CSV table of C-alpha atoms and ligand atoms in Angstrom, one decimal:
chain,number,residue,atom,x,y,z
A,901,UNK,CA,113.4,73.9,100.5
A,902,UNK,CA,110.7,72.2,98.9
A,903,UNK,CA,106.5,72.2,100.0
A,904,UNK,CA,105.5,68.6,100.0
A,905,UNK,CA,101.5,68.5,100.4
A,906,UNK,CA,100.0,65.0,101.4
A,907,UNK,CA,96.3,65.0,100.0
A,908,UNK,CA,93.8,63.3,102.0
A,909,UNK,CA,93.6,59.5,100.8
A,910,UNK,CA,97.7,60.1,102.0
A,911,UNK,CA,96.9,61.0,105.4
A,912,UNK,CA,93.7,58.8,105.4
A,913,UNK,CA,94.8,56.7,108.9
A,914,UNK,CA,98.1,56.0,110.9
A,915,UNK,CA,99.3,53.8,107.9
A,916,UNK,CA,99.3,56.5,105.5
A,917,UNK,CA,100.6,59.1,107.7
A,918,UNK,CA,103.9,56.7,108.3
A,919,UNK,CA,103.9,56.4,104.7
A,920,UNK,CA,104.3,60.2,104.7
A,921,UNK,CA,107.0,60.0,107.5
A,922,UNK,CA,109.3,57.8,105.7
A,923,UNK,CA,108.7,60.1,102.6
A,924,UNK,CA,109.6,63.2,104.1
A,925,UNK,CA,112.1,61.7,106.3
A,926,UNK,CA,114.2,61.0,103.1
A,927,UNK,CA,113.8,64.5,102.1
A,928,UNK,CA,115.3,66.2,105.4
A,929,UNK,CA,118.2,67.8,103.6
A,930,UNK,CA,116.0,69.7,101.4
A,931,UNK,CA,114.3,71.8,104.1
A,932,UNK,CA,110.6,70.6,103.7
A,933,UNK,CA,107.5,72.2,104.7
A,934,UNK,CA,104.5,69.6,104.9
A,935,UNK,CA,101.0,71.1,104.0
A,936,UNK,CA,98.3,68.2,104.8
A,937,UNK,CA,94.5,68.1,103.8
A,938,UNK,CA,91.8,66.5,106.4
A,939,UNK,CA,91.8,62.8,107.1
A,940,UNK,CA,90.2,61.4,103.7
A,941,UNK,CA,86.7,62.1,103.2
A,942,UNK,CA,86.7,64.1,106.7
A,943,UNK,CA,85.4,67.4,104.8
A,944,UNK,CA,82.7,65.9,103.1
A,945,UNK,CA,81.2,64.6,106.6
A,946,UNK,CA,82.1,67.4,108.3
A,947,UNK,CA,80.0,69.9,105.8
A,948,UNK,CA,77.1,67.2,106.1
A,949,UNK,CA,77.2,67.4,109.6
A,950,UNK,CA,76.6,70.8,109.4
A,951,UNK,CA,73.7,70.6,106.6
A,952,UNK,CA,72.2,67.6,109.1
A,953,UNK,CA,72.0,70.1,111.8
A,954,UNK,CA,70.8,73.1,110.1
A,955,UNK,CA,68.0,71.1,108.6
A,956,UNK,CA,67.1,69.9,111.9
A,957,UNK,CA,68.5,66.5,111.8
A,958,UNK,CA,70.9,66.9,115.0
A,959,UNK,CA,70.5,63.5,116.3
A,960,UNK,CA,72.1,62.2,112.8
A,961,UNK,CA,74.9,65.1,113.2
A,962,UNK,CA,76.0,64.7,116.4
A,963,UNK,CA,76.3,60.7,115.8
A,964,UNK,CA,78.2,61.7,112.6
A,965,UNK,CA,80.3,64.1,115.1
A,966,UNK,CA,81.0,61.1,117.5
A,967,UNK,CA,81.9,58.9,114.8
A,968,UNK,CA,84.8,61.3,113.2
A,969,UNK,CA,85.9,61.9,116.9
A,970,UNK,CA,86.6,58.3,117.5
A,971,UNK,CA,88.1,58.0,114.0
A,972,UNK,CA,90.5,61.0,115.0
A,973,UNK,CA,91.2,59.6,118.5
A,974,UNK,CA,92.0,55.8,116.9
A,975,UNK,CA,94.4,57.2,114.5
A,976,UNK,CA,95.8,59.8,116.7
A,977,UNK,CA,96.5,57.1,119.5
A,978,UNK,CA,98.2,53.9,116.8
A,979,UNK,CA,100.6,56.8,115.7
A,980,UNK,CA,101.5,58.2,119.6
A,981,UNK,CA,101.7,54.9,121.2
A,982,UNK,CA,104.1,56.2,123.7
A,983,UNK,CA,104.5,59.5,123.3
A,984,UNK,CA,104.2,61.8,126.1
A,985,UNK,CA,102.3,63.8,123.3
A,986,UNK,CA,99.5,61.6,123.3
A,987,UNK,CA,97.0,62.6,125.9
A,988,UNK,CA,97.4,66.9,124.4
A,989,UNK,CA,96.9,65.7,120.9
A,990,UNK,CA,93.8,63.8,122.4
A,991,UNK,CA,92.7,66.4,124.3
A,992,UNK,CA,93.2,69.2,120.8
A,993,UNK,CA,90.7,66.4,119.3
A,994,UNK,CA,88.3,66.3,121.9
A,995,UNK,CA,87.8,70.1,122.0
A,996,UNK,CA,87.8,70.2,118.3
A,997,UNK,CA,84.5,67.8,118.3
A,998,UNK,CA,83.0,69.7,121.5
A,999,UNK,CA,83.1,72.8,119.8
A,1000,UNK,CA,81.8,71.4,116.9
A,1001,UNK,CA,78.9,69.4,118.6
A,1002,UNK,CA,77.7,73.3,120.0
A,1003,UNK,CA,77.9,74.4,116.6
A,1004,UNK,CA,75.5,71.8,115.4
A,1005,UNK,CA,73.3,72.7,118.1
A,1006,UNK,CA,73.4,76.1,117.0
A,1007,UNK,CA,72.9,75.6,113.3
A,1008,UNK,CA,69.8,73.1,114.3
A,1009,UNK,CA,68.2,76.2,116.4
A,1010,UNK,CA,68.8,79.0,113.5
A,1011,UNK,CA,67.7,76.5,110.7
A,1012,UNK,CA,70.4,77.8,108.1
A,1013,UNK,CA,73.8,78.1,107.5
A,1014,UNK,CA,75.9,80.4,106.3
A,1015,UNK,CA,79.2,80.4,104.1
A,1016,UNK,CA,81.1,81.9,107.1
A,1017,UNK,CA,79.8,79.0,109.3
A,1018,UNK,CA,80.5,76.3,107.1
A,1019,UNK,CA,84.1,77.5,106.7
A,1020,UNK,CA,84.4,77.3,110.3
A,1021,UNK,CA,83.2,73.4,110.1
A,1022,UNK,CA,85.1,72.3,107.3
A,1023,UNK,CA,88.4,73.9,108.7
A,1024,UNK,CA,88.3,71.7,111.3
A,1025,UNK,CA,89.6,68.9,109.8
A,1026,UNK,CA,92.8,70.2,108.1
A,1027,UNK,CA,93.0,72.1,111.7
A,1028,UNK,CA,93.1,68.7,113.4
A,1029,UNK,CA,95.2,66.7,110.9
A,1030,UNK,CA,97.9,68.7,111.0
A,1031,UNK,CA,98.4,68.9,114.3
A,1032,UNK,CA,98.1,65.1,114.5
A,1033,UNK,CA,100.5,64.9,111.4
A,1034,UNK,CA,103.2,67.0,113.4
A,1035,UNK,CA,103.2,64.9,116.7
A,1036,UNK,CA,103.3,61.6,114.7
A,1037,UNK,CA,106.5,63.0,113.0
A,1038,UNK,CA,107.9,64.4,116.4
A,1039,UNK,CA,107.4,60.7,117.8
A,1040,UNK,CA,109.1,59.4,114.9
A,1041,UNK,CA,112.0,61.9,115.7
A,1042,UNK,CA,111.4,64.5,112.8
A,1043,UNK,CA,111.6,68.0,114.0
A,1044,UNK,CA,108.1,68.8,113.3
A,1045,UNK,CA,106.3,71.7,114.3
A,1046,UNK,CA,102.4,72.5,113.8
A,1047,UNK,CA,101.6,76.2,112.2
A,1048,UNK,CA,98.5,77.3,112.5
A,1049,UNK,CA,97.3,77.7,108.7
A,1050,UNK,CA,95.0,81.0,110.1
A,1051,UNK,CA,98.4,83.0,110.9
A,1052,UNK,CA,99.9,82.3,107.3
A,1053,UNK,CA,97.2,81.5,104.8
A,1054,UNK,CA,96.1,85.3,104.6
A,1055,UNK,CA,92.4,85.7,102.5
A,1056,UNK,CA,89.7,87.9,101.8
A,1057,UNK,CA,86.5,87.0,103.4
A,1058,UNK,CA,84.9,85.3,100.3
A,1059,UNK,CA,83.7,82.4,102.5
A,1060,UNK,CA,83.9,79.2,100.9
A,1061,UNK,CA,86.2,80.2,98.1
A,1062,UNK,CA,88.4,83.0,100.0
A,1063,UNK,CA,90.9,84.4,97.5
A,1064,UNK,CA,94.8,84.3,98.8
A,1065,UNK,CA,96.7,87.8,99.4
A,1066,UNK,CA,99.9,87.0,98.7
A,1067,UNK,CA,101.5,90.0,100.0
A,1068,UNK,CA,100.2,89.4,103.2
A,1069,UNK,CA,101.0,85.4,102.9
A,1070,UNK,CA,104.5,86.4,101.9
A,1071,UNK,CA,104.8,88.5,105.1
A,1072,UNK,CA,103.1,85.9,107.4
A,1073,UNK,CA,105.3,83.1,105.9
A,1074,UNK,CA,108.2,85.3,107.0
A,1075,UNK,CA,107.2,85.5,110.0
A,1076,UNK,CA,105.5,82.3,111.2
A,1077,UNK,CA,107.2,79.5,108.9
A,1078,UNK,CA,110.7,80.7,107.6
A,1079,UNK,CA,112.3,80.8,110.9
A,1080,UNK,CA,111.4,77.7,111.7
A,1081,UNK,CA,112.8,76.3,108.7
A,1082,UNK,CA,116.2,78.0,109.5
A,1083,UNK,CA,116.2,76.4,113.2
A,1084,UNK,CA,116.2,73.0,111.4
A,1085,UNK,CA,112.5,72.6,111.9
A,1086,UNK,CA,109.9,70.9,109.6
A,1087,UNK,CA,106.6,73.1,109.5
A,1088,UNK,CA,103.4,71.1,109.5
A,1089,UNK,CA,100.4,73.2,107.9
A,1090,UNK,CA,96.8,72.3,107.4
A,1091,UNK,CA,96.0,72.9,103.7
A,1092,UNK,CA,92.7,74.4,102.4
A,1093,UNK,CA,92.1,76.8,105.7
A,1094,UNK,CA,93.1,80.3,106.1
A,1095,UNK,CA,91.8,83.4,107.5
A,1096,UNK,CA,90.8,86.8,106.7
A,1097,UNK,CA,91.3,90.3,108.1
A,1098,UNK,CA,90.3,89.8,111.8
A,1099,UNK,CA,91.7,86.3,112.2
A,1100,UNK,CA,88.1,84.7,110.8
A,1101,UNK,CA,88.4,81.5,109.4
A,1102,UNK,CA,88.1,80.8,105.8
A,1103,UNK,CA,88.6,78.2,103.5
A,1104,UNK,CA,89.7,78.2,99.8
A,1105,UNK,CA,87.2,76.0,98.1
A,1106,UNK,CA,87.3,72.3,97.7
A,1107,UNK,CA,90.3,70.6,97.0
A,1108,UNK,CA,92.4,73.8,97.8
A,1109,UNK,CA,95.1,72.2,99.6
A,1110,UNK,CA,96.5,71.7,96.8
A,1111,UNK,CA,96.4,75.7,96.1
A,1112,UNK,CA,97.9,76.1,99.8
A,1113,UNK,CA,100.8,74.4,98.7
A,1114,UNK,CA,101.4,76.3,96.2
A,1115,UNK,CA,101.0,79.5,97.5
A,1116,UNK,CA,103.4,78.5,100.4
A,1117,UNK,CA,106.1,77.8,97.6
A,1118,UNK,CA,105.5,80.7,96.0
A,1119,UNK,CA,106.0,82.8,99.1
A,1120,UNK,CA,108.9,80.8,100.4
A,1121,UNK,CA,110.5,80.6,96.8
A,1122,UNK,CA,110.8,76.9,97.0
A,1123,UNK,CA,113.2,74.6,94.8
A,1124,UNK,CA,109.4,72.6,94.0
A,1125,UNK,CA,106.5,71.9,95.0
A,1126,UNK,CA,105.4,68.3,95.6
A,1127,UNK,CA,101.8,67.1,95.3
A,1128,UNK,CA,101.4,63.5,97.1
A,1129,UNK,CA,98.5,61.5,96.4
A,1130,UNK,CA,96.9,58.2,95.5
A,1131,UNK,CA,97.8,58.3,91.6
A,1132,UNK,CA,101.0,57.9,90.0
A,1133,UNK,CA,100.9,61.3,88.6
A,1134,UNK,CA,98.8,63.5,86.4
A,1135,UNK,CA,97.5,60.8,83.5
A,1136,UNK,CA,96.2,60.9,80.6
A,1137,UNK,CA,92.6,60.8,81.6
A,1138,UNK,CA,91.2,60.6,85.0
A,1139,UNK,CA,91.9,56.8,85.5
A,1140,UNK,CA,88.3,56.5,87.5
A,1141,UNK,CA,86.8,57.2,84.3
A,1142,UNK,CA,89.5,55.7,81.5
A,1143,UNK,CA,91.2,52.8,83.4
A,1144,UNK,CA,93.9,52.5,80.7
A,1145,UNK,CA,95.2,56.0,81.3
A,1146,UNK,CA,98.7,56.6,81.3
A,1147,UNK,CA,101.2,58.7,83.3
A,1148,UNK,CA,102.5,61.9,82.2
A,1149,UNK,CA,106.0,61.7,82.5
A,1150,UNK,CA,106.5,65.8,81.5
A,1151,UNK,CA,103.9,68.4,80.9
A,1152,UNK,CA,103.7,72.2,80.5
A,1153,UNK,CA,102.4,74.8,83.3
A,1154,UNK,CA,99.7,75.8,80.8
A,1155,UNK,CA,98.8,72.2,79.7
A,1156,UNK,CA,98.3,71.2,83.4
A,1157,UNK,CA,96.0,74.4,84.4
A,1158,UNK,CA,94.0,73.6,81.8
A,1159,UNK,CA,93.3,70.1,82.5
A,1160,UNK,CA,92.9,70.9,86.0
A,1161,UNK,CA,90.3,73.5,85.1
A,1162,UNK,CA,88.3,70.9,82.8
A,1163,UNK,CA,88.4,68.4,85.5
A,1164,UNK,CA,91.8,66.8,86.3
A,1165,UNK,CA,90.7,66.9,89.8
A,1166,UNK,CA,94.4,65.3,90.7
A,1167,UNK,CA,95.0,69.4,90.8
A,1168,UNK,CA,93.0,72.2,92.4
A,1169,UNK,CA,92.7,74.8,89.0
A,1170,UNK,CA,94.4,77.4,91.0
A,1171,UNK,CA,97.3,75.6,92.0
A,1172,UNK,CA,99.5,76.2,88.9
A,1173,UNK,CA,99.4,80.0,88.7
A,1174,UNK,CA,101.7,80.6,92.5
A,1175,UNK,CA,104.2,78.3,90.7
A,1176,UNK,CA,104.3,79.8,87.2
A,1177,UNK,CA,104.9,83.1,88.5
A,1178,UNK,CA,107.9,81.8,90.5
A,1179,UNK,CA,108.9,79.5,88.1
A,1180,UNK,CA,109.1,76.4,90.5
A,1181,UNK,CA,108.5,73.2,88.9
A,1182,UNK,CA,105.4,71.4,90.4
A,1183,UNK,CA,105.5,67.3,91.0
A,1184,UNK,CA,102.8,65.0,91.2
A,1185,UNK,CA,103.6,61.5,93.2
A,1186,UNK,CA,102.4,58.4,94.8
A,1187,UNK,CA,102.4,58.3,98.4
A,1188,UNK,CA,101.5,54.5,97.9
A,1189,UNK,CA,104.0,54.3,95.5
A,1190,UNK,CA,107.3,56.5,96.2
A,1191,UNK,CA,109.7,55.3,94.1
A,1192,UNK,CA,107.6,55.8,91.0
A,1193,UNK,CA,108.5,58.4,88.3
A,1194,UNK,CA,105.7,60.9,89.2
A,1195,UNK,CA,105.3,64.1,86.8
A,1196,UNK,CA,106.9,67.0,86.8
A,1197,UNK,CA,105.4,70.0,85.6
A,1198,UNK,CA,107.3,73.2,84.2
A,1199,UNK,CA,107.2,75.7,81.4
A,1200,UNK,CA,109.0,72.8,78.7
A,1201,UNK,CA,107.8,69.5,78.0
A,1202,UNK,CA,108.4,67.7,74.2
A,1203,UNK,CA,105.9,69.0,72.4
A,1204,UNK,CA,102.5,66.9,71.8
A,1205,UNK,CA,99.2,67.2,69.8
A,1206,UNK,CA,97.8,65.8,72.8
A,1207,UNK,CA,98.8,65.4,76.0
A,1208,UNK,CA,95.6,64.1,77.9
A,1209,UNK,CA,91.6,64.3,78.1
A,1210,UNK,CA,90.0,65.8,80.9
A,1211,UNK,CA,86.3,66.1,81.3
A,1212,UNK,CA,83.5,67.5,83.3
A,1213,UNK,CA,79.6,67.0,84.2
A,1214,UNK,CA,77.1,68.8,85.5
A,1215,UNK,CA,77.9,72.2,83.6
A,1216,UNK,CA,75.3,74.7,82.6
A,1217,UNK,CA,75.2,76.4,79.5
A,1218,UNK,CA,73.8,80.2,79.3
A,1219,UNK,CA,73.1,81.7,75.4
A,1220,UNK,CA,72.6,85.0,74.7
A,1221,UNK,CA,70.9,86.0,71.3
A,1222,UNK,CA,70.9,89.9,70.6
A,1223,UNK,CA,70.1,91.8,67.2
A,1224,UNK,CA,71.6,94.8,68.7
A,1225,UNK,CA,75.1,92.9,69.1
A,1226,UNK,CA,75.7,93.9,65.5
A,1227,UNK,CA,78.5,96.2,65.8
A,1228,UNK,CA,77.9,97.4,68.9
A,1229,UNK,CA,81.2,98.3,70.0
A,1230,UNK,CA,81.7,97.1,74.1
A,1231,UNK,CA,79.0,94.8,73.8
A,1232,UNK,CA,80.9,92.0,75.0
A,1233,UNK,CA,82.1,93.9,77.9
A,1234,UNK,CA,78.9,94.8,79.1
A,1235,UNK,CA,77.9,91.3,78.8
A,1236,UNK,CA,80.7,90.1,80.4
A,1237,UNK,CA,80.2,92.7,84.0
A,1238,UNK,CA,77.1,90.9,84.3
A,1239,UNK,CA,79.1,87.9,85.1
A,1240,UNK,CA,81.4,89.9,87.0
A,1241,UNK,CA,79.1,91.5,89.2
A,1242,UNK,CA,77.2,88.6,90.3
A,1243,UNK,CA,80.8,86.8,90.7
A,1244,UNK,CA,80.0,83.9,88.4
A,1245,UNK,CA,83.1,82.4,86.4
A,1246,UNK,CA,82.7,81.6,82.9
A,1247,UNK,CA,84.5,78.4,81.6
A,1248,UNK,CA,83.7,78.2,77.5
A,1249,UNK,CA,83.2,81.1,75.6
A,1250,UNK,CA,81.7,81.2,71.6
A,1251,UNK,CA,80.5,83.8,69.8
A,1252,UNK,CA,78.7,84.5,66.5
A,1253,UNK,CA,77.4,88.2,65.0
A,1254,UNK,CA,74.8,87.9,67.2
A,1255,UNK,CA,74.8,85.5,70.0
A,1256,UNK,CA,77.2,84.5,72.7
A,1257,UNK,CA,77.3,81.0,74.5
A,1258,UNK,CA,79.1,80.7,77.9
A,1259,UNK,CA,79.4,77.9,80.1
A,1260,UNK,CA,79.2,78.1,83.9
A,1261,UNK,CA,80.8,75.6,86.1
A,1262,UNK,CA,78.5,76.6,89.1
A,1263,UNK,CA,75.1,78.0,88.8
A,1264,UNK,CA,75.0,79.6,92.0
A,1265,UNK,CA,73.3,83.3,91.2
A,1266,UNK,CA,72.3,82.1,88.2
A,1267,UNK,CA,68.5,83.3,88.1
A,1268,UNK,CA,70.6,87.0,88.9
A,1269,UNK,CA,72.7,86.8,85.9
A,1270,UNK,CA,69.7,85.7,83.7
A,1271,UNK,CA,67.6,88.7,85.0
A,1272,UNK,CA,70.3,91.0,83.8
A,1273,UNK,CA,71.3,89.4,80.5
A,1274,UNK,CA,67.6,90.1,79.5
A,1275,UNK,CA,68.3,93.5,79.2
A,1276,UNK,CA,70.6,92.5,76.2
A,1277,UNK,CA,68.3,90.0,74.2
A,1278,UNK,CA,66.9,86.4,74.5
A,1279,UNK,CA,68.6,84.6,77.0
A,1280,UNK,CA,68.3,80.4,77.4
A,1281,UNK,CA,70.0,78.3,79.8
A,1282,UNK,CA,70.3,74.7,79.3
A,1283,UNK,CA,71.0,72.3,82.5
A,1284,UNK,CA,72.8,68.5,82.4
A,1285,UNK,CA,75.6,69.6,79.8
A,1286,UNK,CA,79.3,68.7,80.2
A,1287,UNK,CA,82.4,69.3,78.4
A,1288,UNK,CA,85.4,67.2,77.2
A,1289,UNK,CA,88.5,68.8,76.6
A,1290,UNK,CA,91.6,67.7,75.0
A,1291,UNK,CA,94.5,69.5,76.0
A,1292,UNK,CA,98.0,69.5,73.8
A,1293,UNK,CA,100.5,72.3,73.4
A,1294,UNK,CA,100.4,71.1,69.5
A,1295,UNK,CA,97.1,70.6,69.1
A,1296,UNK,CA,96.8,73.4,66.3
A,1297,UNK,CA,100.3,72.4,64.5
A,1298,UNK,CA,98.6,71.2,61.6
A,1299,UNK,CA,98.0,67.7,63.2
A,1300,UNK,CA,94.8,66.2,63.0
A,1301,UNK,CA,93.6,66.3,66.5
A,1302,UNK,CA,90.9,68.1,66.2
A,1303,UNK,CA,89.1,66.4,63.1
A,1304,UNK,CA,90.3,63.1,65.3
A,1305,UNK,CA,88.6,64.4,68.2
A,1306,UNK,CA,85.1,65.3,66.0
A,1307,UNK,CA,85.2,61.9,64.5
A,1308,UNK,CA,85.7,60.4,68.2
A,1309,UNK,CA,82.8,61.7,69.1
A,1310,UNK,CA,80.5,60.0,66.2
A,1311,UNK,CA,76.9,61.1,66.3
A,1312,UNK,CA,77.2,62.5,69.6
A,1313,UNK,CA,75.3,66.1,69.6
A,1314,UNK,CA,77.7,68.9,70.1
A,1315,UNK,CA,76.1,72.1,71.6
A,1316,UNK,CA,79.6,74.3,71.6
A,1317,UNK,CA,83.0,74.1,70.7
A,1318,UNK,CA,86.1,76.2,71.2
A,1319,UNK,CA,89.8,76.2,70.7
A,1320,UNK,CA,91.9,78.3,73.1
A,1321,UNK,CA,93.7,81.4,72.0
A,1322,UNK,CA,96.9,79.7,72.9
A,1323,UNK,CA,95.7,76.9,71.2
A,1324,UNK,CA,96.3,74.0,73.7
A,1325,UNK,CA,93.2,73.2,74.6
A,1326,UNK,CA,89.9,72.1,72.0
A,1327,UNK,CA,86.5,72.0,74.2
A,1328,UNK,CA,83.2,70.5,73.0
A,1329,UNK,CA,80.2,70.9,75.4
A,1330,UNK,CA,77.9,67.6,75.1
A,1331,UNK,CA,75.3,65.9,76.9
A,1332,UNK,CA,76.2,65.4,80.6
A,1333,UNK,CA,75.5,61.4,80.3
A,1334,UNK,CA,77.9,61.5,77.1
A,1335,UNK,CA,81.0,63.0,79.2
A,1336,UNK,CA,81.9,59.5,80.5
A,1337,UNK,CA,81.8,57.5,77.2
A,1338,UNK,CA,83.1,60.4,75.3
A,1339,UNK,CA,86.4,60.5,77.4
A,1340,UNK,CA,86.5,56.7,76.7
A,1341,UNK,CA,86.3,57.2,73.4
A,1342,UNK,CA,88.7,60.0,72.5
A,1343,UNK,CA,91.4,58.1,75.0
A,1344,UNK,CA,90.9,55.4,72.7
A,1345,UNK,CA,91.7,57.2,69.8
A,1346,UNK,CA,94.5,59.5,71.2
A,1347,UNK,CA,96.4,56.9,73.5
A,1348,UNK,CA,95.1,53.4,72.6
A,1349,UNK,CA,95.4,53.3,68.9
A,1350,UNK,CA,98.9,52.9,67.1
A,1351,UNK,CA,99.3,56.0,64.9
B,2102,LIG,P1,94.0,64.3,97.2
B,2102,LIG,O1,93.3,63.8,98.5
B,2102,LIG,O2,95.2,63.9,97.2
B,2102,LIG,O3,94.2,65.9,96.9
B,2102,LIG,P2,92.0,64.0,94.8
B,2102,LIG,O4,91.0,62.8,94.7
B,2102,LIG,O5,91.8,65.0,95.1
B,2102,LIG,O6,93.5,63.4,95.6
B,2102,LIG,O7,93.0,64.0,93.4
B,2102,LIG,C1,93.4,62.9,92.6
B,2102,LIG,C2,92.2,62.1,91.9
B,2102,LIG,O8,92.1,63.0,91.1
B,2102,LIG,C3,93.0,60.8,91.7
B,2102,LIG,O9,92.7,59.7,92.5
B,2102,LIG,C4,91.8,60.4,89.9
B,2102,LIG,O10,91.0,59.6,90.1
B,2102,LIG,C5,91.8,61.9,90.1
B,2102,LIG,N1,92.2,62.4,88.8
B,2102,LIG,C6,91.4,63.1,87.3
B,2102,LIG,N2,91.5,63.2,86.7
B,2102,LIG,C7,93.3,63.0,87.0
B,2102,LIG,C8,94.3,62.9,85.7
B,2102,LIG,N3,94.3,63.1,84.8
B,2102,LIG,N4,95.3,62.3,86.5
B,2102,LIG,C9,95.5,62.1,87.5
B,2102,LIG,N5,94.5,61.9,88.4
B,2102,LIG,C10,92.8,62.7,88.1
B,2103,LIG,N1,90.0,68.5,102.6
B,2103,LIG,C1,89.3,69.6,101.6
B,2103,LIG,C2,88.4,69.0,100.8
B,2103,LIG,O1,88.4,68.1,100.7
B,2103,LIG,C3,90.6,70.2,101.0
B,2103,LIG,C4,91.4,69.3,100.1
B,2103,LIG,O2,91.6,68.1,100.3
B,2103,LIG,O3,92.5,70.1,98.9
B,2103,LIG,O4,88.3,70.0,100.1
B,2104,LIG,MG1,92.5,67.2,95.8
């Protein structure tokens, strides 16, 4: 069995879905399970519809609903010309958008949104795309069966970033997915979407379809997890920032996980962990270039000082200074408990004897964190920071990578620096506005100049 996940651009329209058909047809003998994202951009539109409705712009929201409805109907019609199922799928699409229009009216009346209602809206994208793709596959002779992600992807009720329950997912996969594969069918499941106890719709967080694919891959013990996207694989940097970025043919799980956590959007940061636990290789391929080599992510890859560069913007730095920290056992634990209590996850950490600096990706709940931290000492918050990371298993192997990275930044002010304990990630916190030029300079240093 293999799990093949097609991202938004890889199912954005009828032509893209046709490419996915050709890819899966070539893999039929390997028992594929297909995971799909919403049609490209649909999730953004859906969330925007909810925001507009809640802020009183109901007409704008309803117009956007009609446009998105038309887009789904148009692509489904193009895919299902001559199919007996065309009307049924059009009805499903119609019902989905009718319900969305009712929800929009309710949001206008309420004037606010809850994370739970946002998940209900966002999930529409994957729930429809998976039905459209399954029908398109069938119409082209592939034995595809739609599986409702809410029957499989069991999560807690932390809406908008729900945490999966691996034991329940494995049980659900055994019930709803494996029998289909055993009968020679190809299950098609929406990524990103899940359900909390009571079958209440949840989502795994933005970009979460990759995570869905690896969770399902782990649950079935797949021989491979394939992420089909719009670039040739994992590259040495984000190609939108560094046009000369090169394909990485092989990379280690831990390196890929660090890159994903520090801004390489090609993989959702949680994707690697289920694959590592079961030792399942993850591949990244380009659905527009299916013959390409792609990237293979496994435990082993030829050791390199710097495999790739990543970066992320809009990071918040929190600094705590406390004289009481001096020699106080348990101090760090109590400080980190504050972050845990408010469910704020910390990225980079640096400490000295009397201070701790941490970076946060998501500044929601920051006020509560700051209030609690003030009990320990002086707290300051710096916004508009960014992070650049150089990642490679051999960074600390006595190579010059760290010195070269600092030299590449030149006069750019550095607010924090951290080398991960495993020695595979060297991160630097700089001004948000410096992230793009810094990534370009780092890439030139490590990948564009002869050694
Ligand atoms: P999908 O919809 O298929 O999930 P995403 O947009 O989520 O696609 O991820 C693919 C994008 O990730 C690429 O188009 C690229 O711009 C971006 N990206 C960022 N960093 C990297 C990297 N190191 N290698 C490849 N792509 C990257
Ligand atoms: N459609 C979702 C998003 O845009 C999930 C995904 O594409 O991975 O965030
Ligand atoms: Mg993605």
